Tab-separated table of C-alpha atoms in Angstrom:
chain	number	residue	atom	x	y	z
A	248	MET	CA	-6.012	-4.058	12.369
A	249	GLY	CA	-7.446	-5.609	12.088
A	250	SER	CA	-7.527	-3.939	12.406
A	251	THR	CA	-9.853	-4.223	13.510
A	252	SER	CA	-8.216	-3.992	14.238
A	253	ALA	CA	-5.473	-1.571	13.668
A	254	HIS	CA	-7.869	1.259	14.190
A	255	GLY	CA	-7.661	1.523	17.958
A	256	HIS	CA	-4.296	2.716	19.136
A	257	GLU	CA	-5.607	4.800	21.991
A	258	GLY	CA	-4.534	1.902	24.250
A	259	LEU	CA	-0.870	2.294	23.390
A	260	GLY	CA	-0.245	4.554	26.387
A	261	ARG	CA	-0.724	1.517	28.637
A	262	ARG	CA	2.688	0.084	27.830
A	263	ASN	CA	3.717	-0.958	31.329
A	264	LEU	CA	0.468	-2.766	32.010
A	265	VAL	CA	0.739	-4.439	28.629
A	266	LYS	CA	4.303	-5.558	29.331
A	267	ARG	CA	3.196	-7.141	32.601
A	268	SER	CA	0.274	-8.819	30.846
A	269	ALA	CA	2.611	-10.060	28.133
A	270	ALA	CA	4.670	-11.771	30.793
A	271	LEU	CA	1.596	-13.880	31.547
A	272	GLY	CA	1.695	-14.988	27.922
A	273	LEU	CA	-1.787	-13.931	26.882
A	274	ILE	CA	-1.144	-10.687	25.061
A	275	ALA	CA	0.490	-10.440	21.673
A	276	VAL	CA	3.691	-8.525	22.232
A	277	PRO	CA	4.540	-5.777	22.096
A	278	THR	CA	1.091	-4.545	21.307
A	279	MET	CA	1.182	-2.229	18.275
A	280	GLY	CA	-0.571	-5.285	16.736
A	281	PHE	CA	-3.210	-5.500	14.055
A	282	LEU	CA	-5.100	-8.540	15.153
A	283	SER	CA	-3.250	-11.558	16.684
A	284	ALA	CA	-0.315	-13.992	17.172
A	285	CYS	CA	0.433	-17.808	17.005
A	286	ALA	CA	-0.628	-21.328	18.102
A	287	THR	CA	-0.685	-25.075	18.092
A	288	GLY	CA	-3.679	-27.361	18.000
A	289	GLY	CA	-5.938	-27.003	21.032
A	290	GLY	CA	-6.604	-29.792	23.444
A	291	GLY	CA	-8.727	-30.156	26.512
A	292	ASP	CA	-12.477	-29.995	26.787
A	293	GLU	CA	-13.106	-26.771	24.918
A	294	ASN	CA	-15.766	-28.397	22.735
A	295	LYS	CA	-18.030	-29.359	25.623
A	296	THR	CA	-20.705	-26.697	25.814
A	297	ASP	CA	-22.787	-28.338	28.482
A	298	LYS	CA	-23.122	-25.323	30.771
A	299	PRO	CA	-25.821	-24.011	30.823
A	300	LYS	CA	-28.048	-25.672	28.243
A	301	GLY	CA	-31.636	-25.124	27.221
A	302	GLU	CA	-33.956	-27.064	24.974
A	303	VAL	CA	-32.866	-27.279	21.334
A	304	THR	CA	-35.693	-26.083	19.076
A	305	GLU	CA	-36.031	-24.757	15.556
A	306	LYS	CA	-35.778	-21.196	16.888
A	307	ASN	CA	-33.098	-22.069	19.433
A	308	PRO	CA	-30.793	-24.420	17.488
A	309	LEU	CA	-27.848	-23.919	19.855
A	310	GLY	CA	-29.859	-24.765	22.950
A	311	VAL	CA	-29.374	-21.450	24.743
A	312	LYS	CA	-30.732	-21.537	28.279
A	313	GLU	CA	-33.429	-18.925	28.769
A	314	GLY	CA	-32.568	-16.414	31.472
A	315	ALA	CA	-28.869	-17.360	31.625
A	316	PRO	CA	-26.853	-14.109	31.825
A	317	LEU	CA	-24.461	-13.237	29.006
A	318	GLU	CA	-21.303	-11.151	29.215
A	319	ALA	CA	-19.936	-9.386	26.114
A	320	PHE	CA	-16.589	-7.611	25.941
A	321	ILE	CA	-16.424	-5.449	22.806
A	322	PHE	CA	-13.491	-3.507	21.392
A	323	LYS	CA	-14.578	0.122	21.089
A	324	GLY	CA	-12.303	1.639	18.461
A	325	GLY	CA	-12.907	2.934	14.955
A	326	LEU	CA	-16.139	0.926	14.650
A	327	GLY	CA	-17.548	1.878	18.037
A	328	ASP	CA	-19.663	-0.710	19.884
A	329	GLN	CA	-23.267	0.379	19.287
A	330	TYR	CA	-23.744	-2.269	16.584
A	331	ALA	CA	-22.951	-4.959	19.188
A	332	LYS	CA	-25.287	-3.381	21.749
A	333	ASP	CA	-28.081	-3.513	19.161
A	334	ALA	CA	-27.568	-7.262	18.686
A	335	GLU	CA	-27.338	-7.741	22.449
A	336	ALA	CA	-30.738	-6.037	22.800
A	337	ASP	CA	-32.283	-8.678	20.504
A	338	TYR	CA	-30.581	-11.436	22.511
A	339	LYS	CA	-31.906	-9.958	25.747
A	340	THR	CA	-35.475	-9.847	24.389
A	341	THR	CA	-35.348	-13.351	22.903
A	342	TYR	CA	-33.813	-15.110	25.895
A	343	LYS	CA	-35.117	-12.870	28.696
A	344	ALA	CA	-31.569	-12.620	29.955
A	345	ASP	CA	-29.354	-9.935	31.435
A	346	VAL	CA	-26.511	-8.917	29.127
A	347	LYS	CA	-23.480	-7.256	30.670
A	348	HIS	CA	-21.691	-5.127	28.060
A	349	THR	CA	-18.203	-3.670	28.318
A	350	GLY	CA	-16.827	-1.415	25.580
A	351	THR	CA	-13.063	-0.921	25.815
A	352	GLN	CA	-9.852	-0.266	23.913
A	353	ALA	CA	-7.790	-2.401	26.267
A	354	VAL	CA	-9.153	-5.893	25.679
A	355	GLY	CA	-5.912	-7.720	26.506
A	356	PRO	CA	-4.921	-5.918	29.715
A	357	LYS	CA	-8.443	-6.230	31.120
A	358	LEU	CA	-9.022	-9.860	30.140
A	359	THR	CA	-5.609	-11.442	30.661
A	360	PRO	CA	-6.164	-11.857	34.412
A	361	ARG	CA	-9.679	-13.145	33.817
A	362	PHE	CA	-8.528	-15.869	31.418
A	363	SER	CA	-5.766	-16.760	33.877
A	364	GLY	CA	-8.326	-16.909	36.670
A	365	GLY	CA	-10.767	-19.094	34.739
A	366	ASN	CA	-13.601	-16.525	34.570
A	367	PRO	CA	-13.480	-14.960	31.091
A	368	PRO	CA	-16.511	-13.203	29.556
A	369	ASP	CA	-18.627	-15.241	27.142
A	370	VAL	CA	-18.030	-13.385	23.886
A	371	ILE	CA	-15.193	-11.013	23.013
A	372	ASP	CA	-14.413	-8.719	20.109
A	373	ASN	CA	-10.647	-9.164	20.345
A	374	SER	CA	-9.407	-6.219	18.328
A	375	GLY	CA	-7.255	-3.119	18.644
A	376	ALA	CA	-3.685	-2.561	19.737
A	377	ASP	CA	-4.075	-4.275	23.097
A	378	HIS	CA	-5.642	-7.506	21.898
A	379	LEU	CA	-5.298	-10.985	23.358
A	380	ASP	CA	-3.013	-13.510	21.671
A	381	MET	CA	-5.674	-15.760	20.148
A	382	ASN	CA	-3.234	-18.319	18.862
A	383	ARG	CA	-1.912	-18.929	22.341
A	384	LEU	CA	-5.430	-19.022	23.794
A	385	SER	CA	-6.441	-21.543	21.152
A	386	SER	CA	-3.488	-23.790	21.954
A	387	GLN	CA	-4.495	-23.638	25.637
A	388	GLY	CA	-8.047	-24.815	24.840
A	389	GLN	CA	-9.498	-21.444	25.863
A	390	LEU	CA	-11.397	-20.771	22.630
A	391	GLN	CA	-14.731	-22.382	21.866
A	392	ASP	CA	-14.793	-24.479	18.692
A	393	LEU	CA	-17.444	-22.698	16.587
A	394	LYS	CA	-18.532	-25.757	14.585
A	395	GLU	CA	-21.988	-25.798	16.214
A	396	LEU	CA	-22.497	-22.150	15.303
A	397	LEU	CA	-21.330	-22.666	11.722
A	398	ASP	CA	-23.638	-25.669	11.304
A	399	ALA	CA	-26.626	-23.852	12.831
A	400	PRO	CA	-29.348	-22.468	10.536
A	401	SER	CA	-29.036	-18.798	9.600
A	402	MET	CA	-31.602	-16.365	11.011
A	403	ASP	CA	-32.849	-15.334	7.545
A	404	ASP	CA	-33.098	-18.715	5.810
A	405	PRO	CA	-33.166	-21.822	8.022
A	406	ALA	CA	-32.378	-23.916	4.927
A	407	LYS	CA	-28.928	-22.312	4.890
A	408	LYS	CA	-26.308	-22.917	7.543
A	409	ILE	CA	-24.293	-20.024	8.947
A	410	ARG	CA	-21.225	-21.351	7.100
A	411	ASP	CA	-23.158	-20.974	3.813
A	412	VAL	CA	-23.997	-17.290	4.248
A	413	ILE	CA	-20.566	-15.940	5.201
A	414	HIS	CA	-17.583	-15.303	2.953
A	415	PRO	CA	-15.474	-18.486	2.607
A	416	SER	CA	-12.300	-16.615	3.594
A	417	THR	CA	-13.910	-15.979	6.996
A	418	LEU	CA	-13.782	-19.710	7.706
A	419	GLU	CA	-10.212	-20.041	6.453
A	420	LYS	CA	-8.929	-17.090	8.449
A	421	GLY	CA	-10.630	-18.203	11.659
A	422	LYS	CA	-8.865	-21.584	11.740
A	423	HIS	CA	-6.333	-22.826	14.238
A	424	GLY	CA	-5.296	-26.198	12.886
A	425	ASP	CA	-8.459	-27.955	11.734
A	426	LYS	CA	-10.980	-26.072	13.849
A	427	VAL	CA	-12.563	-22.661	13.389
A	428	ASP	CA	-12.512	-20.903	16.753
A	429	VAL	CA	-12.434	-17.259	15.624
A	430	LEU	CA	-15.267	-15.499	13.776
A	431	TYR	CA	-14.036	-12.460	11.865
A	432	TYR	CA	-17.197	-10.380	11.713
A	433	ALA	CA	-16.163	-7.485	9.474
A	434	PHE	CA	-14.849	-7.667	5.938
A	435	THR	CA	-12.204	-5.020	5.415
A	436	VAL	CA	-11.110	-3.609	2.090
A	437	TYR	CA	-7.567	-2.259	2.191
A	438	GLY	CA	-6.013	0.097	-0.306
A	439	THR	CA	-4.964	3.630	-1.149
A	440	TRP	CA	-7.660	6.108	-0.099
A	441	TYR	CA	-8.318	9.469	-1.731
A	442	SER	CA	-10.901	12.227	-2.205
A	443	GLN	CA	-12.830	11.891	-5.468
A	444	LYS	CA	-13.631	15.615	-5.304
A	445	LEU	CA	-9.977	16.626	-4.938
A	446	LEU	CA	-8.868	14.453	-7.864
A	447	ALA	CA	-11.734	15.717	-10.039
A	448	ASP	CA	-11.098	19.373	-9.141
A	449	LYS	CA	-7.415	19.043	-10.020
A	450	GLY	CA	-7.971	16.927	-13.125
A	451	TRP	CA	-5.948	14.029	-11.712
A	452	ALA	CA	-6.752	10.354	-12.343
A	453	TYR	CA	-6.113	7.587	-9.800
A	454	PRO	CA	-2.851	5.941	-10.960
A	455	LYS	CA	-2.916	2.344	-12.127
A	456	SER	CA	0.812	1.602	-11.745
A	457	PHE	CA	3.871	2.476	-9.687
A	458	GLU	CA	5.154	4.450	-12.661
A	459	GLU	CA	1.933	6.473	-12.975
A	460	MET	CA	1.895	7.106	-9.221
A	461	ILE	CA	5.463	8.439	-9.158
A	462	LYS	CA	4.650	10.715	-12.098
A	463	LEU	CA	1.446	12.001	-10.490
A	464	CYS	CA	3.225	12.609	-7.179
A	465	GLY	CA	5.554	15.013	-9.018
A	466	GLU	CA	2.544	16.967	-10.322
A	467	ILE	CA	0.868	16.968	-6.907
A	468	LYS	CA	4.004	18.268	-5.201
A	469	LYS	CA	4.316	21.106	-7.754
A	470	ASP	CA	0.725	22.022	-6.892
A	471	GLY	CA	1.774	22.594	-3.283
A	472	ILE	CA	0.051	19.548	-1.753
A	473	ALA	CA	1.797	16.544	-0.242
A	474	PRO	CA	1.154	13.380	-2.271
A	475	TRP	CA	1.058	10.976	0.724
A	476	THR	CA	0.614	10.723	4.466
A	477	TYR	CA	0.528	7.730	6.852
A	478	PRO	CA	0.545	7.141	10.629
A	479	GLY	CA	4.262	7.571	11.273
A	480	LYS	CA	3.855	6.430	14.876
A	481	TYR	CA	2.391	3.163	13.571
A	482	PRO	CA	4.218	2.656	10.262
A	483	TYR	CA	2.845	-0.873	9.920
A	484	TYR	CA	-0.294	0.750	8.456
A	485	VAL	CA	1.778	1.013	5.285
A	486	HIS	CA	2.061	-2.799	5.343
A	487	PHE	CA	-1.666	-3.019	4.552
A	488	ASN	CA	-0.637	-1.992	1.027
A	489	LEU	CA	3.056	-2.888	0.892
A	490	PHE	CA	2.560	-6.572	1.748
A	491	ALA	CA	-0.396	-6.911	-0.610
A	492	GLN	CA	1.590	-5.278	-3.439
A	493	ILE	CA	4.198	-8.014	-3.104
A	494	ALA	CA	1.479	-10.651	-3.511
A	495	LYS	CA	-0.091	-8.790	-6.451
A	496	ILE	CA	3.189	-8.529	-8.361
A	497	GLY	CA	4.761	-11.870	-7.420
A	498	GLY	CA	1.593	-13.940	-7.076
A	499	LEU	CA	-0.006	-15.362	-3.961
A	500	GLU	CA	2.354	-18.346	-3.932
A	501	SER	CA	5.335	-16.079	-3.434
A	502	TRP	CA	3.543	-14.406	-0.533
A	503	ILE	CA	2.563	-17.749	1.022
A	504	ALA	CA	6.290	-18.515	1.321
A	505	ILE	CA	6.573	-15.326	3.398
A	506	ASP	CA	3.553	-16.267	5.557
A	507	ASN	CA	5.174	-19.684	6.107
A	508	LEU	CA	8.499	-18.106	7.187
A	509	GLU	CA	10.399	-19.969	4.482
A	510	PRO	CA	14.148	-19.253	4.126
A	511	ASN	CA	14.949	-16.445	1.668
A	512	ALA	CA	11.241	-15.750	1.061
A	513	TRP	CA	11.932	-11.998	1.234
A	514	THR	CA	15.423	-11.849	-0.230
A	515	SER	CA	14.864	-14.058	-3.293
A	516	ASN	CA	11.589	-12.424	-4.354
A	517	ASP	CA	11.769	-9.815	-7.149
A	518	ALA	CA	8.289	-8.557	-6.196
A	519	VAL	CA	9.649	-7.601	-2.758
A	520	LYS	CA	12.499	-5.655	-4.369
A	521	GLN	CA	10.190	-3.864	-6.805
A	522	THR	CA	7.667	-2.919	-4.111
A	523	VAL	CA	10.128	-1.782	-1.465
A	524	GLU	CA	12.071	0.263	-4.033
A	525	PHE	CA	8.799	2.056	-4.915
A	526	TYR	CA	8.434	3.153	-1.287
A	527	GLU	CA	12.120	4.074	-1.159
A	528	GLU	CA	11.546	6.369	-4.158
A	529	LEU	CA	8.511	8.018	-2.517
A	530	ALA	CA	10.738	8.786	0.477
A	531	ALA	CA	13.757	9.939	-1.591
A	532	LYS	CA	11.587	12.390	-3.570
A	533	LYS	CA	9.996	13.666	-0.356
A	534	TYR	CA	6.491	12.722	-1.401
A	535	PHE	CA	5.302	12.341	2.203
A	536	LEU	CA	3.662	15.174	4.147
A	537	ALA	CA	6.166	16.982	6.387
A	538	GLY	CA	5.777	15.772	9.963
A	539	THR	CA	4.016	12.552	8.967
A	540	GLU	CA	6.644	10.444	10.759
A	541	GLY	CA	5.405	11.815	14.120
A	542	MET	CA	1.663	11.413	13.497
A	543	THR	CA	-0.855	9.008	14.995
A	544	HIS	CA	-3.461	7.369	12.785
A	545	ILE	CA	-6.014	10.062	13.737
A	546	GLN	CA	-3.609	12.923	13.034
A	547	SER	CA	-2.636	11.585	9.612
A	548	GLN	CA	-6.275	10.929	8.706
A	549	THR	CA	-7.213	14.467	9.755
A	550	ALA	CA	-4.402	15.959	7.647
A	551	TRP	CA	-5.736	13.881	4.762
A	552	THR	CA	-9.398	14.900	5.157
A	553	LYS	CA	-8.185	18.529	5.184
A	554	ASN	CA	-6.577	17.864	1.764
A	555	ASN	CA	-3.064	18.449	3.098
A	556	ALA	CA	-2.189	15.112	1.460
A	557	VAL	CA	-3.827	13.282	-1.451
A	558	PHE	CA	-3.293	9.583	-0.592
A	559	ILE	CA	-3.322	7.506	2.591
A	560	PRO	CA	-2.959	3.721	3.107
A	561	ASN	CA	-5.749	2.321	5.267
A	562	GLY	CA	-8.638	-0.098	5.728
A	563	SER	CA	-12.359	0.490	5.264
A	564	TRP	CA	-12.930	1.378	8.927
A	565	LEU	CA	-11.338	4.705	7.884
A	566	GLU	CA	-14.626	6.290	6.795
A	567	ASN	CA	-16.225	5.832	10.200
A	568	GLU	CA	-13.113	6.764	12.139
A	569	ALA	CA	-12.425	9.915	10.086
A	570	ALA	CA	-16.099	10.972	9.935
A	571	PRO	CA	-15.724	13.852	12.446
A	572	THR	CA	-13.302	15.717	10.143
A	573	THR	CA	-14.495	14.614	6.679
A	574	PRO	CA	-16.196	17.346	4.607
A	575	LYS	CA	-19.623	16.388	3.244
A	576	ASP	CA	-18.514	16.641	-0.392
A	577	PHE	CA	-15.144	14.884	0.120
A	578	GLY	CA	-16.144	11.791	-1.892
A	579	MET	CA	-14.057	9.263	0.040
A	580	ALA	CA	-12.843	6.443	-2.204
A	581	VAL	CA	-10.390	3.548	-2.226
A	582	GLY	CA	-8.201	2.452	-5.112
A	583	ALA	CA	-6.976	-1.045	-5.903
A	584	LEU	CA	-3.329	-2.142	-5.863
A	585	PHE	CA	-0.907	-0.717	-8.404
A	586	ASP	CA	0.623	-2.606	-11.301
A	587	GLY	CA	4.359	-3.124	-10.973
A	588	SER	CA	4.796	-4.064	-14.627
A	589	SER	CA	3.163	-6.112	-17.370
A	590	ALA	CA	4.798	-9.173	-15.788
A	591	ASP	CA	2.647	-9.008	-12.630
A	592	LYS	CA	1.155	-12.363	-11.654
A	593	MET	CA	-2.206	-10.799	-10.681
A	594	PRO	CA	-4.210	-8.372	-12.880
A	595	GLN	CA	-5.160	-4.717	-12.604
A	596	GLY	CA	-7.991	-4.345	-10.084
A	597	THR	CA	-6.532	-6.905	-7.649
A	598	LEU	CA	-7.531	-5.946	-4.122
A	599	ARG	CA	-6.606	-6.837	-0.598
A	600	GLY	CA	-9.927	-7.682	0.993
A	601	GLU	CA	-10.203	-9.963	3.980
A	602	PRO	CA	-12.067	-10.757	7.165
A	603	SER	CA	-11.347	-8.601	10.201
A	604	GLU	CA	-12.701	-7.794	13.672
A	605	PRO	CA	-12.125	-11.154	15.380
A	606	TYR	CA	-14.833	-12.421	17.707
A	607	ILE	CA	-14.081	-15.286	20.067
A	608	VAL	CA	-16.241	-17.262	22.473
A	609	ALA	CA	-14.551	-18.329	25.696
A	610	ALA	CA	-14.776	-22.119	26.074
A	611	LYS	CA	-14.466	-21.679	29.832
A	612	GLY	CA	-16.945	-18.816	30.061
A	613	LYS	CA	-20.210	-19.259	31.941
A	614	ASN	CA	-22.421	-19.223	28.833
A	615	PRO	CA	-20.580	-20.255	25.626
A	616	ARG	CA	-23.845	-21.239	23.923
A	617	GLY	CA	-25.146	-17.739	24.543
A	618	GLY	CA	-21.921	-16.331	23.144
A	619	MET	CA	-22.362	-18.312	19.927
A	620	GLU	CA	-26.029	-17.327	19.702
A	621	LEU	CA	-25.137	-13.631	19.934
A	622	LEU	CA	-22.856	-14.160	16.938
A	623	ARG	CA	-25.682	-15.936	15.072
A	624	ILE	CA	-27.882	-12.886	15.685
A	625	MET	CA	-25.101	-10.572	14.466
A	626	LEU	CA	-24.823	-12.672	11.289
A	627	SER	CA	-28.437	-11.941	10.311
A	628	LYS	CA	-29.072	-9.526	7.433
A	629	LYS	CA	-30.757	-7.158	9.882
A	630	HIS	CA	-27.617	-6.757	11.945
A	631	ALA	CA	-25.198	-6.936	9.017
A	632	GLN	CA	-27.093	-4.025	7.459
A	633	ASN	CA	-27.163	-2.211	10.793
A	634	PHE	CA	-23.363	-2.585	10.945
A	635	ALA	CA	-23.014	-1.183	7.406
A	636	THR	CA	-25.241	1.774	8.267
A	637	LYS	CA	-23.696	2.541	11.663
A	638	VAL	CA	-20.008	2.007	10.931
A	639	LYS	CA	-19.803	2.248	7.122
A	640	SER	CA	-18.143	-1.129	6.758
A	641	LEU	CA	-18.959	-4.501	5.230
A	642	THR	CA	-19.491	-7.653	7.280
A	643	CYS	CA	-18.587	-11.228	6.383
A	644	VAL	CA	-22.275	-11.853	5.519
A	645	MET	CA	-22.384	-12.184	1.739
A	646	ASP	CA	-24.627	-9.794	-0.240
A	647	ALA	CA	-26.030	-8.276	2.965
A	648	THR	CA	-25.812	-4.718	1.589
A	649	GLU	CA	-27.580	-5.451	-1.736
A	650	GLY	CA	-30.156	-2.723	-2.390
A	651	MET	CA	-28.878	-0.440	0.378
A	652	THR	CA	-27.819	3.152	-0.237
A	653	LEU	CA	-24.212	3.156	0.906
A	654	SER	CA	-21.986	5.980	2.136
A	655	PRO	CA	-19.274	7.149	-0.336
A	656	GLY	CA	-16.346	5.216	1.180
A	657	LEU	CA	-18.344	2.037	1.709
A	658	SER	CA	-19.825	2.282	-1.784
A	659	SER	CA	-16.321	2.641	-3.238
A	660	ALA	CA	-15.013	-0.293	-1.170
A	661	SER	CA	-18.002	-2.424	-2.192
A	662	ASN	CA	-17.488	-1.587	-5.885
A	663	ALA	CA	-13.756	-2.336	-5.677
A	664	PHE	CA	-14.568	-5.656	-4.002
A	665	LYS	CA	-17.015	-6.599	-6.773
A	666	ALA	CA	-14.617	-5.478	-9.517
A	667	ALA	CA	-11.809	-7.604	-8.069
A	668	GLY	CA	-13.893	-10.763	-8.399
A	669	THR	CA	-11.661	-13.665	-7.435
A	670	ASN	CA	-8.530	-11.485	-7.481
A	671	LEU	CA	-8.600	-10.942	-3.735
A	672	ILE	CA	-5.507	-11.090	-1.558
A	673	ASN	CA	-5.695	-12.449	1.983
A	674	LEU	CA	-2.546	-12.305	4.126
A	675	GLN	CA	-1.746	-14.095	7.383
A	676	LEU	CA	1.672	-12.839	8.494
A	677	GLN	CA	0.254	-9.898	10.425
A	678	GLU	CA	-2.257	-12.171	12.131
A	679	TRP	CA	0.122	-14.948	13.045
A	680	TYR	CA	3.211	-12.954	14.002
A	681	PRO	CA	2.193	-9.384	14.893
A	682	ALA	CA	5.295	-8.746	16.991
A	683	LEU	CA	7.316	-9.476	13.849
A	684	THR	CA	5.244	-7.387	11.424
A	685	ASP	CA	4.160	-4.499	13.598
A	686	GLN	CA	7.158	-3.973	15.815
A	687	LYS	CA	10.204	-5.411	14.067
A	688	ILE	CA	9.361	-4.926	10.388
A	689	GLY	CA	7.282	-1.859	11.312
A	690	GLY	CA	10.371	-0.219	12.772
A	691	LEU	CA	12.289	-0.917	9.576
A	692	THR	CA	9.428	0.465	7.476
A	693	GLY	CA	9.442	3.645	9.555
A	694	GLN	CA	13.138	4.102	8.708
A	695	LEU	CA	12.515	3.309	5.024
A	696	LEU	CA	9.802	5.973	4.748
A	697	THR	CA	11.946	8.689	6.339
A	698	GLY	CA	14.809	7.881	3.974
A	699	ASP	CA	17.010	6.507	6.765
A	700	LEU	CA	17.082	2.966	5.372
A	701	LYS	CA	17.698	1.790	1.822
A	702	ALA	CA	15.384	-0.761	0.199
A	703	ALA	CA	18.150	-3.376	-0.011
A	704	ASP	CA	18.846	-3.058	3.731
A	705	TRP	CA	15.128	-3.180	4.569
A	706	ILE	CA	14.849	-6.482	2.678
A	707	LYS	CA	17.958	-7.977	4.273
A	708	LYS	CA	16.935	-6.957	7.804
A	709	THR	CA	13.325	-8.065	7.313
A	710	GLN	CA	14.536	-11.504	6.236
A	711	ALA	CA	16.761	-11.687	9.319
A	712	GLU	CA	13.823	-10.826	11.610
A	713	ALA	CA	11.606	-13.450	9.907
A	714	ASP	CA	14.386	-16.030	10.306
A	715	LYS	CA	14.590	-15.272	14.038
A	716	VAL	CA	10.880	-16.020	14.431
A	717	ALA	CA	11.246	-19.203	12.351
A	718	ARG	CA	14.007	-20.403	14.693
A	719	ASP	CA	12.221	-19.446	17.919
A	720	SER	CA	10.706	-22.669	19.267
A	721	SER	CA	8.639	-20.710	21.820
A	722	ILE	CA	6.543	-19.282	18.974
A	723	ALA	CA	4.063	-21.788	17.554
A	724	LYS	CA	3.948	-21.801	13.768
A	725	PHE	CA	1.265	-22.124	11.117
A	726	LYS	CA	1.382	-23.149	7.492
A	727	ARG	CA	-0.942	-22.175	4.695
A	728	THR	CA	-1.245	-23.781	1.280
A	729	SER	CA	-3.642	-21.386	-0.415
């Protein structure tokens, strides 16, 4: 997912192990998840970081103990893990400490027994399909409150706290109740991706509305190319755009009702109807690449980079993940959300852009202060720029890429982000209830896109699935107001 994210489904073959782990209650079920699940306020002693502790100084504001070993567990998916190793190298030099690094695509299955046994690693990039259920961990007091980190001086300007140099939505998204205990390191731009070269060569313009898109798809199909592809094995990728379109057309308030699992939030919303009917029309007119319904994310991306399809829904990790098959002159670019009509609540250029790649520090790890300090190092401009260079993605550090020469996809994402201004959409449903969005609604979306389910039935069934979650007292709930 996400995320960061949704870009690491190689772990999906581990279903049986995941099911067993889910029984322990630490993994978000049933794993085709973008980032994470659901919680209540944490209790216990998770805020006490008294083991081990060094002297607090200007250069060591978190009081990291020199020589204390650090263990980092990093999701190794579409973004790789070299960027984390680079930050770990600086930590190792500064604190003369051993750093044990594990790169994996099965964070949940590997760490569930360790959290249960009371010996989790210190810092974890909890991303990919097999992620831990952070909401549950938070409610169990397993996640370190990151207040000390957020109040610590930034590496580049000690006059500024960490909380002042990162995008405000990072703080909002990382909250469980009143505390921030998740640090979303990346900033992902979602949208409809395309090749600038292909559009230019064919004389096509990126459509601004549903109507323009449907019209262009007809032209594209006549030209012998498929208009769209998507990962049919993981149809929730389409939600990256579909959900955001609902918010763009109906306004964020109408989406917040959906995030909050309010009754009739799907069925009484005209923006839902308009958006889902758009996807129904794409399916009815056979505007998806033949065979798409059986493709993984990598297969659909490869078909797209080979120009077998013009558009693909995805997040900005795409450029790095698809790099092996992307031609040099492809001109990867991302387009903003489409207009539904002149009555849309949010303007042309509105974008879904939000924090992703969730880092957590284990409150019951051996060195939580070291875990927070590694994050402080990663939040320096040096490492934010290293991340942009290595993985072609933005971080949550504001203005970190100013003056850099960016790759085509990242440059396009950065420009779209700037053009959107305050018209940014940030969604929580996929974070809070991934089993609902990725499995239940995802299954319905898969049927919608193959033409096996009508829009009206998708809406009715989606509402029923949301209502089931709302009624399930075993699932902790969250509310958002903005």
